JSON list of C-alpha atoms in Angstrom, two decimals:
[
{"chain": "A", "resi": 240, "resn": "UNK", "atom": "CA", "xyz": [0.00, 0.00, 0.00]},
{"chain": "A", "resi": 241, "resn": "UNK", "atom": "CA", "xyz": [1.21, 3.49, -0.44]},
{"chain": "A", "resi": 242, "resn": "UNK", "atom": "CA", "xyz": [3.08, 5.56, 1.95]},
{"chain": "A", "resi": 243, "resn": "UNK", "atom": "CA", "xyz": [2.10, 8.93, 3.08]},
{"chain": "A", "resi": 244, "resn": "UNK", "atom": "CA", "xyz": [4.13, 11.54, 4.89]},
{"chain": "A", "resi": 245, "resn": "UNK", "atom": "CA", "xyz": [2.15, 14.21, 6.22]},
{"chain": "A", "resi": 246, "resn": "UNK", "atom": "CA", "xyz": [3.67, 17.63, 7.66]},
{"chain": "A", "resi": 247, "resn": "UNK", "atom": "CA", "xyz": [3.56, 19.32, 10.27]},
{"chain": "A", "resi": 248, "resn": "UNK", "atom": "CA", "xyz": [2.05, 16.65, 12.73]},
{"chain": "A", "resi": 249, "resn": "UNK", "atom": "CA", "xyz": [1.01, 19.65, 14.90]},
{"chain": "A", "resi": 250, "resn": "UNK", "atom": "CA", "xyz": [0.93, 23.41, 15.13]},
{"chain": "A", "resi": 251, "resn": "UNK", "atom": "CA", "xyz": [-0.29, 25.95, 17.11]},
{"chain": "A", "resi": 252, "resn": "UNK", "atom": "CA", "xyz": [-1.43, 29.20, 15.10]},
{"chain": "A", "resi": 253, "resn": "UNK", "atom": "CA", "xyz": [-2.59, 32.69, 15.85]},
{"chain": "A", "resi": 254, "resn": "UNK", "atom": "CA", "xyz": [-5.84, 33.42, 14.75]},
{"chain": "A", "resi": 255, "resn": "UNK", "atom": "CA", "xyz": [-5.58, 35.55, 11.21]},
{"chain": "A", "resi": 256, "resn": "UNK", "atom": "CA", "xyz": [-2.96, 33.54, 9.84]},
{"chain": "A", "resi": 257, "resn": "UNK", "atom": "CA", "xyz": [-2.68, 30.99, 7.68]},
{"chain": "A", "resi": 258, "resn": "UNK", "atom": "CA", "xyz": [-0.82, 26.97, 7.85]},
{"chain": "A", "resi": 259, "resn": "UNK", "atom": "CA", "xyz": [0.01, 24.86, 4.86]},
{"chain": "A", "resi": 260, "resn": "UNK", "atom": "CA", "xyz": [-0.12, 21.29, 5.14]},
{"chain": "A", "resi": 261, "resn": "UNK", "atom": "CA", "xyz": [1.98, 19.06, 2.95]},
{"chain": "A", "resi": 262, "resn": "UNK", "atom": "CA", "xyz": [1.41, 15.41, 1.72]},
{"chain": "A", "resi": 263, "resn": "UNK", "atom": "CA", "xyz": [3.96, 13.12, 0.08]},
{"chain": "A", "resi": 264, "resn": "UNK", "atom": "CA", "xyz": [2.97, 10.21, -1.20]},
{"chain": "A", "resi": 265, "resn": "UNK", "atom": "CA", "xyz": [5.81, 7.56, -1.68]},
{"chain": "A", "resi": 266, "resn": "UNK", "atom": "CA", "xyz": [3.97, 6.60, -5.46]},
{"chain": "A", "resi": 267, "resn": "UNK", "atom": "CA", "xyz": [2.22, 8.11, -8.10]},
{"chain": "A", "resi": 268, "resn": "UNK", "atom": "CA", "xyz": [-1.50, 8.77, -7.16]},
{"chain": "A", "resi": 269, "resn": "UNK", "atom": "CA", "xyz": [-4.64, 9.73, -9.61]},
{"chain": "A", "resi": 270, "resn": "UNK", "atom": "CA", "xyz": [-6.57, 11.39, -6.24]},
{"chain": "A", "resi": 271, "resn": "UNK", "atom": "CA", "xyz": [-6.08, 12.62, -3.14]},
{"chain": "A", "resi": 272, "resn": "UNK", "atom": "CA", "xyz": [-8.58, 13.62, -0.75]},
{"chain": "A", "resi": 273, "resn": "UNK", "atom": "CA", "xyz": [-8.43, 15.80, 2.18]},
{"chain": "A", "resi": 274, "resn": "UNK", "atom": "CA", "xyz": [-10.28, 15.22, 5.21]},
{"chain": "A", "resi": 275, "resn": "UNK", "atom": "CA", "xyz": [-11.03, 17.46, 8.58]},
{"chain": "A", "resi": 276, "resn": "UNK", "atom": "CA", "xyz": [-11.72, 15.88, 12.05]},
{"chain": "A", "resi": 277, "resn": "UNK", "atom": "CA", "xyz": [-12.88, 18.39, 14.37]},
{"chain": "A", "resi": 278, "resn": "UNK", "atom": "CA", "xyz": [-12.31, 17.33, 18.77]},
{"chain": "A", "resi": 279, "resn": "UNK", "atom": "CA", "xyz": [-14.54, 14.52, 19.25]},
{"chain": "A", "resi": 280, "resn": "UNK", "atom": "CA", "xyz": [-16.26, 14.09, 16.20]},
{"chain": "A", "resi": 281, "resn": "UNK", "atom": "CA", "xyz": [-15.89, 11.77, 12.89]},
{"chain": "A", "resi": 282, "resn": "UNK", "atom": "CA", "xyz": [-14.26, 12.69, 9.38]},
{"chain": "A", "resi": 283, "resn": "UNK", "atom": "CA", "xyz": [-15.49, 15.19, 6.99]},
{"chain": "A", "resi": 284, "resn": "UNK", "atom": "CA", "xyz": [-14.16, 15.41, 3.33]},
{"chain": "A", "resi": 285, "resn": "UNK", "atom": "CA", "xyz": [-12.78, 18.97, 2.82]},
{"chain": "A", "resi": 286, "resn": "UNK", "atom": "CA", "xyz": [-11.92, 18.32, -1.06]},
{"chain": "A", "resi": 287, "resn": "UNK", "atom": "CA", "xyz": [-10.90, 15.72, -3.52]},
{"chain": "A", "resi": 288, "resn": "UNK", "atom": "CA", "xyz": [-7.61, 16.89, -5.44]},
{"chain": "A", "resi": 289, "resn": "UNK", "atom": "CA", "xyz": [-6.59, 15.59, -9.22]},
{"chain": "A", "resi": 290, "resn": "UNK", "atom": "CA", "xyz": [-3.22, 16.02, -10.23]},
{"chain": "A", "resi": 291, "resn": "UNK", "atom": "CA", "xyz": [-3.62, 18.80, -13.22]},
{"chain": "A", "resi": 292, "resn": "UNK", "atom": "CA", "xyz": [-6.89, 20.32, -12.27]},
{"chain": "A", "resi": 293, "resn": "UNK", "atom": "CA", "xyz": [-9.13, 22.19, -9.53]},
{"chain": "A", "resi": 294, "resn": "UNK", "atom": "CA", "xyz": [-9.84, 20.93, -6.91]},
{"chain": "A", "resi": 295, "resn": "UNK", "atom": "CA", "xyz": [-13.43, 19.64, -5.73]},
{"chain": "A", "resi": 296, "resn": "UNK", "atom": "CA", "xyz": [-14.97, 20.84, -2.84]},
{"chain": "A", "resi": 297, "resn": "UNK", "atom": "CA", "xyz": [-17.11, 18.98, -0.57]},
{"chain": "A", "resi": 298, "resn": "UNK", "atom": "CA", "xyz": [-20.38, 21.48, 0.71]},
{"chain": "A", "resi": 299, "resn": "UNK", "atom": "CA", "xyz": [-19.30, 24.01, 3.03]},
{"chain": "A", "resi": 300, "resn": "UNK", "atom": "CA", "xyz": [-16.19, 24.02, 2.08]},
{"chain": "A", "resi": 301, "resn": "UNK", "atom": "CA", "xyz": [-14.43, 27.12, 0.16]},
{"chain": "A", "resi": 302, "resn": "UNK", "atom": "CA", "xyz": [-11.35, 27.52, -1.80]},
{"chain": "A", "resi": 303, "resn": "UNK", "atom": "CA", "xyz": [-10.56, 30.78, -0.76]},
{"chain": "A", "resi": 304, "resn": "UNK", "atom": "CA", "xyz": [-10.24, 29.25, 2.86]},
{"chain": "A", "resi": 305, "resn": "UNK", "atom": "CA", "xyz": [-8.84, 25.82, 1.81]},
{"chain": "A", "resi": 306, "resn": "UNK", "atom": "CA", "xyz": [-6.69, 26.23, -1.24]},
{"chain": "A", "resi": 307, "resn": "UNK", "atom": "CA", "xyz": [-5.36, 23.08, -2.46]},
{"chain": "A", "resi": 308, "resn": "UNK", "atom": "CA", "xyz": [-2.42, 22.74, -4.77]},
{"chain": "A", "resi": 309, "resn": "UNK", "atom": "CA", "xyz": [-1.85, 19.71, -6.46]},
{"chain": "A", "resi": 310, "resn": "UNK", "atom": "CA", "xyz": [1.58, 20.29, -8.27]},
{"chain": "A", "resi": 311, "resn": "UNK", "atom": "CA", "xyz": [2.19, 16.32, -9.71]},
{"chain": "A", "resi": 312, "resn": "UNK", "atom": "CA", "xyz": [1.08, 12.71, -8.95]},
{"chain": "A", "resi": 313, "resn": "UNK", "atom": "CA", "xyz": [2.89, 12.50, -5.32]},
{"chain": "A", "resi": 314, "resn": "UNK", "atom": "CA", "xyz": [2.27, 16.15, -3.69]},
{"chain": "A", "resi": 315, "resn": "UNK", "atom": "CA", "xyz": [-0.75, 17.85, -2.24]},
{"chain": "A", "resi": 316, "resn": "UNK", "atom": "CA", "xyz": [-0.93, 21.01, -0.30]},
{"chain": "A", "resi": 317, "resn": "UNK", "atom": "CA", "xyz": [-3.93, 22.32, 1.92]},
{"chain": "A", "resi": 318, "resn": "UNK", "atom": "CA", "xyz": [-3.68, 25.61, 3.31]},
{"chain": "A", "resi": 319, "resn": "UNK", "atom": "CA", "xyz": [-6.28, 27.07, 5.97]},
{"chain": "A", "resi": 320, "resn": "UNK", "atom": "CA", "xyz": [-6.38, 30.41, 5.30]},
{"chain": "A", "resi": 321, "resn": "UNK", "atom": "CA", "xyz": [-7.51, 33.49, 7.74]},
{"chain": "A", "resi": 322, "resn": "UNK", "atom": "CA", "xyz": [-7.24, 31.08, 10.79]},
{"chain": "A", "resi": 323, "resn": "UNK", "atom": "CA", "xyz": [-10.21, 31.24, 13.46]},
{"chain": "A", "resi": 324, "resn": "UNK", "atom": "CA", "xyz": [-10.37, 28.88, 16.60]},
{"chain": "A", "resi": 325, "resn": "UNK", "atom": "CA", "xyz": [-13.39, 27.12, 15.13]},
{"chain": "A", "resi": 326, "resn": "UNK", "atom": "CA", "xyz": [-10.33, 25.71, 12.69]},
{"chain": "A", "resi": 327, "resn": "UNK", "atom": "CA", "xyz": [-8.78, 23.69, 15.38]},
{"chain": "A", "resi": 328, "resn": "UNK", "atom": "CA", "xyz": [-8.90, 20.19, 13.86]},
{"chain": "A", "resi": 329, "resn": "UNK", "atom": "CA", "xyz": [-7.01, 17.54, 12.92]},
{"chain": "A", "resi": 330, "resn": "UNK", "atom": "CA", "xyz": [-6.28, 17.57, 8.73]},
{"chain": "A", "resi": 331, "resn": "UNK", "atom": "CA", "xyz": [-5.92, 14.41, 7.45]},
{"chain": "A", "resi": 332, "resn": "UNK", "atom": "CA", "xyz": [-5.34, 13.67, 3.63]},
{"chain": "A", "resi": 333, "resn": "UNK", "atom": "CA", "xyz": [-5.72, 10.45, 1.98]},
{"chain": "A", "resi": 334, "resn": "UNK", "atom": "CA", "xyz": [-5.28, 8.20, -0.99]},
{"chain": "A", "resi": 335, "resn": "UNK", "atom": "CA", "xyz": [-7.79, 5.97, -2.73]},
{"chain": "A", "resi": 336, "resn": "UNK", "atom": "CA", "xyz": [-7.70, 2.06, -2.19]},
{"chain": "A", "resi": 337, "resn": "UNK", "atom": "CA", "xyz": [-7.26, -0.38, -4.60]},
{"chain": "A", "resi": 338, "resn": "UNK", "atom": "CA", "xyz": [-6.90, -3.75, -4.10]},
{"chain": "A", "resi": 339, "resn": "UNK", "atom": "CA", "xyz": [-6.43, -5.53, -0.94]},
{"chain": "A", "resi": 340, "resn": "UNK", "atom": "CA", "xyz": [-5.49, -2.04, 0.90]},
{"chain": "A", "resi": 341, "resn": "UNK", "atom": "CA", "xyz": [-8.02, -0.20, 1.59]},
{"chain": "A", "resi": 342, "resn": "UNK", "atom": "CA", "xyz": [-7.49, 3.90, 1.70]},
{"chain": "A", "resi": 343, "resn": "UNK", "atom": "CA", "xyz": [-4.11, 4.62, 3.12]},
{"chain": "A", "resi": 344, "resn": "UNK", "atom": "CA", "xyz": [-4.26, 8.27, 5.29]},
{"chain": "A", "resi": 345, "resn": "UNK", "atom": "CA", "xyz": [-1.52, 10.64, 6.85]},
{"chain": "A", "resi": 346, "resn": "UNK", "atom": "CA", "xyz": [-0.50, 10.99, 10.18]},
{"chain": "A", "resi": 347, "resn": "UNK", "atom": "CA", "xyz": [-2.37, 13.51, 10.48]},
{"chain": "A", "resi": 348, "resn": "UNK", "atom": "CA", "xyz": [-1.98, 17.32, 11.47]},
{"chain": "A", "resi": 349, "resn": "UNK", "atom": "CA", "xyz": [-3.31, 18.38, 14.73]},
{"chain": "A", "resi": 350, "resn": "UNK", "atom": "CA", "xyz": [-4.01, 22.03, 14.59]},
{"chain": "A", "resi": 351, "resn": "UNK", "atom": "CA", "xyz": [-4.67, 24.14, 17.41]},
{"chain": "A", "resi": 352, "resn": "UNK", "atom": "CA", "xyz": [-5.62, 28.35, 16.51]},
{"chain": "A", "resi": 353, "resn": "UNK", "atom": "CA", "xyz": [-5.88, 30.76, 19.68]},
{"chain": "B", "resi": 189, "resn": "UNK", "atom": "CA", "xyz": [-27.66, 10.25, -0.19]},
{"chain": "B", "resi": 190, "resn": "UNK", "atom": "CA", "xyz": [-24.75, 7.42, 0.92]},
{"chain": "B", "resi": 191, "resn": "UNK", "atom": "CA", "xyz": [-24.61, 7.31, 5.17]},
{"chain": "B", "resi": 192, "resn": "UNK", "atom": "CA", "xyz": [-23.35, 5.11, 7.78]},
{"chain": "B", "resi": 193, "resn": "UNK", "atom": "CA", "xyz": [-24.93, 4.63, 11.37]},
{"chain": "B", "resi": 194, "resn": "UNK", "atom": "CA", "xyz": [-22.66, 3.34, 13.58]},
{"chain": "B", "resi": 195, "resn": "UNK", "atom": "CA", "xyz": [-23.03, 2.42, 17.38]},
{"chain": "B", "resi": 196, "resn": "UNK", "atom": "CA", "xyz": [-23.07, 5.23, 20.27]},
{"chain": "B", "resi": 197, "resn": "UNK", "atom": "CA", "xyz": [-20.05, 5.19, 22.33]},
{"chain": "B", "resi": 198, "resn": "UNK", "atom": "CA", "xyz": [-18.30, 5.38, 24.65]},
{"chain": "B", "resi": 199, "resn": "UNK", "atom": "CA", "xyz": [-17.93, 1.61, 25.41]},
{"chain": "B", "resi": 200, "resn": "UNK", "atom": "CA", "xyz": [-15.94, 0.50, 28.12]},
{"chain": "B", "resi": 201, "resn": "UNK", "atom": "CA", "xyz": [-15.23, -3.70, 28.15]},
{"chain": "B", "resi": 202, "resn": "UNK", "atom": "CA", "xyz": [-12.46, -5.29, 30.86]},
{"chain": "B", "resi": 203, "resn": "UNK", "atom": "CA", "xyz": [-10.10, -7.77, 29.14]},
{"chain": "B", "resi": 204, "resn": "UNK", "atom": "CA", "xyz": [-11.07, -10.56, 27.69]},
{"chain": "B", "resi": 205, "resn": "UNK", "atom": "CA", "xyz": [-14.98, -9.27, 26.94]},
{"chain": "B", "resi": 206, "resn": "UNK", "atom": "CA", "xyz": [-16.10, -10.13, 23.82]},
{"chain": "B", "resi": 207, "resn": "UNK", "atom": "CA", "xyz": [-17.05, -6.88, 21.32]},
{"chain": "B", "resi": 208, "resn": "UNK", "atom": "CA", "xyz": [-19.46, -5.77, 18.95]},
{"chain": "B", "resi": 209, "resn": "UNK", "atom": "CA", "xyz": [-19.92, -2.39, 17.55]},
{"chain": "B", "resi": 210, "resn": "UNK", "atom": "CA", "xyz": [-22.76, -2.00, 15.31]},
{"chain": "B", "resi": 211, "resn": "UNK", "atom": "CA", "xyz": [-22.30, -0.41, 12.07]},
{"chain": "B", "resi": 212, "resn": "UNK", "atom": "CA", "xyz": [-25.40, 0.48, 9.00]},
{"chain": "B", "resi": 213, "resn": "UNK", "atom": "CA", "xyz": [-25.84, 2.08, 6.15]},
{"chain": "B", "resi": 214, "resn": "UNK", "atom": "CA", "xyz": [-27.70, 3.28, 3.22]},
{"chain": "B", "resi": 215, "resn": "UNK", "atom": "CA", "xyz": [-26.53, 3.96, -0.29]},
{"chain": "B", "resi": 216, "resn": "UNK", "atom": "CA", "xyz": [-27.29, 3.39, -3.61]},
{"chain": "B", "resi": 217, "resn": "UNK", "atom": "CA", "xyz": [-26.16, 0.43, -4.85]},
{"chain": "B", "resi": 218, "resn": "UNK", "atom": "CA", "xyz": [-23.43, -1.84, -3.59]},
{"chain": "B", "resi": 219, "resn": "UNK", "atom": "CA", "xyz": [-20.21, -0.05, -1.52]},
{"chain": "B", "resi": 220, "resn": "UNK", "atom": "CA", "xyz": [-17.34, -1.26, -0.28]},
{"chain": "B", "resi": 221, "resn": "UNK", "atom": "CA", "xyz": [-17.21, -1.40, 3.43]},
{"chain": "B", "resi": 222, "resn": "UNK", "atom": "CA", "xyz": [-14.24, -0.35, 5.66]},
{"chain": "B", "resi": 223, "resn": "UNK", "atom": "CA", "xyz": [-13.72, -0.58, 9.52]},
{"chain": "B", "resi": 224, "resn": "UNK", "atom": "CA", "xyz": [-10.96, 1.91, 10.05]},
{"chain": "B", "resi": 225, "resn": "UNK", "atom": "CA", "xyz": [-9.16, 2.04, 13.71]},
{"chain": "B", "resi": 226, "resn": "UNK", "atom": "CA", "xyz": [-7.40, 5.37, 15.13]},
{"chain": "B", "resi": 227, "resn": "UNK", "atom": "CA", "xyz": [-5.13, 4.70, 18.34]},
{"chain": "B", "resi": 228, "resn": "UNK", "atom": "CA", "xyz": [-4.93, 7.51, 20.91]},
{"chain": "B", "resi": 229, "resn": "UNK", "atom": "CA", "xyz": [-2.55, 10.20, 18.83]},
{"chain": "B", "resi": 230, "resn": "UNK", "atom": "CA", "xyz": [-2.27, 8.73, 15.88]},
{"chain": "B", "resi": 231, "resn": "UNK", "atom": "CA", "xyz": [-3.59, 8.94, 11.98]},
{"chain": "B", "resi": 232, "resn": "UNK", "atom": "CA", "xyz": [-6.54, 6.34, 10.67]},
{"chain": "B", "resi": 233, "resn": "UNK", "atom": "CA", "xyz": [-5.62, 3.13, 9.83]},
{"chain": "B", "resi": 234, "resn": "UNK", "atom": "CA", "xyz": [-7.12, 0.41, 7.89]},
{"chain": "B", "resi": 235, "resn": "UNK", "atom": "CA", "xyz": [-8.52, -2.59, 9.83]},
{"chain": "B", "resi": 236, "resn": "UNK", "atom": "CA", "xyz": [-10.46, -4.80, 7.59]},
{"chain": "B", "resi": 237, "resn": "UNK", "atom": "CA", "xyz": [-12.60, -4.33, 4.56]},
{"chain": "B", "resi": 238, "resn": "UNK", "atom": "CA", "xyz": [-15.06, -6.31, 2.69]},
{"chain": "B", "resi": 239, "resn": "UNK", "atom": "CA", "xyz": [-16.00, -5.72, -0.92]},
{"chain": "B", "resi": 240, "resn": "UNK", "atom": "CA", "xyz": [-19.54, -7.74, -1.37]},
{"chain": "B", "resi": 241, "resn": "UNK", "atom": "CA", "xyz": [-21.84, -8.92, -0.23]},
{"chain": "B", "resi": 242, "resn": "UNK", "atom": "CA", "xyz": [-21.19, -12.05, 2.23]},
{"chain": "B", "resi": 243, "resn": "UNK", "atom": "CA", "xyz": [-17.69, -11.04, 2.09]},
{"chain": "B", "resi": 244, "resn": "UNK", "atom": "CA", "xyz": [-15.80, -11.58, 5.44]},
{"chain": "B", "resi": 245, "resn": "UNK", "atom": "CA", "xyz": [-13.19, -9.47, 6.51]},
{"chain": "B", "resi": 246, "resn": "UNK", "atom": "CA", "xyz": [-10.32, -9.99, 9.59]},
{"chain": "B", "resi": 247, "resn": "UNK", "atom": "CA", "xyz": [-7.52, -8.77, 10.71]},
{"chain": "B", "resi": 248, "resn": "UNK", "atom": "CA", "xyz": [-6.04, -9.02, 14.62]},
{"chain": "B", "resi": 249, "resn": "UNK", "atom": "CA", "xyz": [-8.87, -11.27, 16.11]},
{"chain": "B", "resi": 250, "resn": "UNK", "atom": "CA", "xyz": [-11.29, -8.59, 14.77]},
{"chain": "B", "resi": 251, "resn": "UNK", "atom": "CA", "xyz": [-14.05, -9.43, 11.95]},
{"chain": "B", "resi": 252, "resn": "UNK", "atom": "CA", "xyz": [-16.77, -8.06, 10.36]},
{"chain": "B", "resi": 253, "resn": "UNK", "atom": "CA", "xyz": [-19.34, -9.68, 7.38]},
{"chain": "B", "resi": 254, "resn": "UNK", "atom": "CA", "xyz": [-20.68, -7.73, 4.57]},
{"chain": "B", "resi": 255, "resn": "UNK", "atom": "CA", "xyz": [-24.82, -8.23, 4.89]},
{"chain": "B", "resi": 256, "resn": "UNK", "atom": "CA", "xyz": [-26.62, -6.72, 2.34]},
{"chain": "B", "resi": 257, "resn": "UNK", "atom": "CA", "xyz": [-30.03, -7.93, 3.50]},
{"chain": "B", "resi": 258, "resn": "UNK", "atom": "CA", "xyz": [-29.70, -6.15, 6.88]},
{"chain": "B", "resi": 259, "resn": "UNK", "atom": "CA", "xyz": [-27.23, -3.53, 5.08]},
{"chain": "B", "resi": 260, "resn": "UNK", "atom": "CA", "xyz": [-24.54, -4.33, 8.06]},
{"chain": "B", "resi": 261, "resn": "UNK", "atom": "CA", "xyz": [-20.98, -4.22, 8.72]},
{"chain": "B", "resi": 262, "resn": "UNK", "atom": "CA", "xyz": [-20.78, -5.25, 12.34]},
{"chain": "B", "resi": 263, "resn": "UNK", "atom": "CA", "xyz": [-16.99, -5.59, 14.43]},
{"chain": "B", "resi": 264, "resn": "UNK", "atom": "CA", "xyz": [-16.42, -8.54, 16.70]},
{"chain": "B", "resi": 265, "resn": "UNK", "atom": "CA", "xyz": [-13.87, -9.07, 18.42]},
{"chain": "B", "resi": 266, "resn": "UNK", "atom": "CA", "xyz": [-13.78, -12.45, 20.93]},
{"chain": "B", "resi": 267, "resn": "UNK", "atom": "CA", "xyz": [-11.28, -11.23, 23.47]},
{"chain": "B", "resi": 268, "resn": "UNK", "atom": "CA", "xyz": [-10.24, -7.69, 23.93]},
{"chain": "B", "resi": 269, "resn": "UNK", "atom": "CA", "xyz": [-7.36, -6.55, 25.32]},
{"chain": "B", "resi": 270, "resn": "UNK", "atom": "CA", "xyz": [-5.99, -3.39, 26.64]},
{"chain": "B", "resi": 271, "resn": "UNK", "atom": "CA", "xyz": [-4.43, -2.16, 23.73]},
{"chain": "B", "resi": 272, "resn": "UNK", "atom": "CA", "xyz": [-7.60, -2.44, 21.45]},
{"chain": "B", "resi": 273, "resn": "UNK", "atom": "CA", "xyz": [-8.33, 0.94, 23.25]},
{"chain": "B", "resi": 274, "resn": "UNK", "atom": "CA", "xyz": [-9.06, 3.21, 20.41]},
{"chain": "B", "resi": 275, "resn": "UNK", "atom": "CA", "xyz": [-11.70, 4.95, 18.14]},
{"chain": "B", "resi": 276, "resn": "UNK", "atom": "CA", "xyz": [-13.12, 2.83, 15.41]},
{"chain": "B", "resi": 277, "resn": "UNK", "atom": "CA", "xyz": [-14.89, 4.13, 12.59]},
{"chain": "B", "resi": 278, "resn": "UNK", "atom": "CA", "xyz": [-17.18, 2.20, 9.95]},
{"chain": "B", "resi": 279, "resn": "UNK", "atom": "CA", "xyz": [-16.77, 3.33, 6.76]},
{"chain": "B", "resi": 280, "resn": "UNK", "atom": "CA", "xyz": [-17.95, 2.62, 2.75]},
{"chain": "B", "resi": 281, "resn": "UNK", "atom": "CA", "xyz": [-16.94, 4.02, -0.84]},
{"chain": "B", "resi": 282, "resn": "UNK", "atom": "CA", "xyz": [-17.52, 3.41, -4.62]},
{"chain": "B", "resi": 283, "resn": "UNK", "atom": "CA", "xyz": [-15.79, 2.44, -7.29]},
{"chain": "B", "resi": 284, "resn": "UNK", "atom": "CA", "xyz": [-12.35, 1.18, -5.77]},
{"chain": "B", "resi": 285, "resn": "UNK", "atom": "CA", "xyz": [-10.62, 4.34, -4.45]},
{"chain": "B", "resi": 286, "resn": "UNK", "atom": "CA", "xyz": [-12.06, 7.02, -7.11]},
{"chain": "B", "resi": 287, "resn": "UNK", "atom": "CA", "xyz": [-14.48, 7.76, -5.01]},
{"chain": "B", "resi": 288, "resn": "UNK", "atom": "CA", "xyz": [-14.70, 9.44, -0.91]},
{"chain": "B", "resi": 289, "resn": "UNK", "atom": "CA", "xyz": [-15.04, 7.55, 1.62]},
{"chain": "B", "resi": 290, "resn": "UNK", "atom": "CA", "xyz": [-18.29, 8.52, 3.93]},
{"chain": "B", "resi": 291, "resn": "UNK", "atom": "CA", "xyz": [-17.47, 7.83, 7.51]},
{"chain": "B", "resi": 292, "resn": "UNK", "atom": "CA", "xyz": [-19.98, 6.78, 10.59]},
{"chain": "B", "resi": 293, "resn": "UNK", "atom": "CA", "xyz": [-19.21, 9.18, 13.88]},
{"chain": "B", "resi": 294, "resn": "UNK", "atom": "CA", "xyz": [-16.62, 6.38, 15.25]},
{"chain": "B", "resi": 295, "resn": "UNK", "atom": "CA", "xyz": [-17.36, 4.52, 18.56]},
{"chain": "B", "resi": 296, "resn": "UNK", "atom": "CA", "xyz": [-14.70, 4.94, 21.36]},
{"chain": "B", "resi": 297, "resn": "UNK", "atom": "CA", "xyz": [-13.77, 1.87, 23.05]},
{"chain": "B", "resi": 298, "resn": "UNK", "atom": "CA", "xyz": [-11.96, 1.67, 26.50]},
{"chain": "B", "resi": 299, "resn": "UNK", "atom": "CA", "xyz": [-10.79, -1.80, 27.73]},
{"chain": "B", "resi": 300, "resn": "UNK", "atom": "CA", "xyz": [-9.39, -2.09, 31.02]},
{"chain": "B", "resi": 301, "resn": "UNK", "atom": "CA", "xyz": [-7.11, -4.32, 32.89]}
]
């Protein structure tokens, strides 16, 4: 199964500002999907990313908050924009699952904004 | 639309009780079906899937069958231990990894010595 390294695993942000997430995938990847886990709750798809064009946003989801870059078929960036404390999360992005294994996610980043 | 209804938590078990966590859903048409586990700190990772219907999937004691005539995905485990303390989350998805996965709200599970 593929390999993802995720960065940073954690951060703590001042509100207004903005923290770019970066996911490296150790093989070439069609999609990659980027999820948000608020304290407590489940998983919520921010956007589904295709190498070569925009991004698709899940409802209630923006780009201007969430830009996505997806540069080639092993990179993804998320960036939350304008940071509030209603962003503290954990970001999570994720590759599609073929065969015997399944979706394979980062490590995670565990944001916290004050 | 394509949901999952998985079993309130928290649960709390001592070693050794046996586990279920129930797990539904509703889509259209026939999904692949995912229990995902996330340890205390850690990222999501995969703990068994099934891909039809009457499929059977297991990994580390734990198993789960694909129903489609009660649209279920239920966990067992026989004999938990300490270190099964974690969140598990039922999951499904189209079309082999082109497609989202939709997740249930996860079920916390405490086992204790």
């Amino acid at each position: 199964s593929a390999v993802i390294s995720q960065k940073p695993s954690r951060d703590i942000c001042q509100r207004g500002t903005s923290l770019t997430i970066q996911c490296q995938v150790d093989s070439q990847v069609t999609m990659m999907f980027w999820y948000r886990q608020q304290p407590g709750q489940s998983l919520t798809l921010i956007a589904t990313a295709n190498q070569g064009s925009e991004a698709t946003y899940e409802s209630g989801f923006v780009i201007d908050k969430f830009p996505i870059s997806r540069p080639n078929l092993t990179f993804s960036t998320l960036t939350v924009s304008n940071m509030s404390p209603e962003d503290s999360s954990i970001y999570l992005c994720s590759v599609g699952g073929w065969g015997d294994y399944g979706y394979t996610f980062g490590s995670g980043t565990r944001l916290t904004v004050v | 639309g394509n949901s999952v209804t998985q079993m309130e938590g928290p649960v709390t078990l001592s070693e050794e009780a046996f586990l279920t966590i129930n797990c539904t859903y509703t889509a259209t048409g026939y999904p692949s079906l995912f229990w995902y586990v996330q340890y205390p700190g850690e990222g999501l990772q995969l703990l068994l899937k099934a891909t039809k219907a009457d499929d059977k999937g297991s990994n580390k004691g734990f198993e789960a069958t694909y129903r489609k005539e009660t649209t279920s995905f239920h966990l067992e485990k026989g004999s938990v231990q300490v270190s099964d303390s974690a969140v598990y989350f039922c999951a499904l998805s189209f079309q082999g990894g082109s497609e989202k996965l939709v997740f249930g709200k996860g079920t916390k599970l405490t086992v204790n010595p």
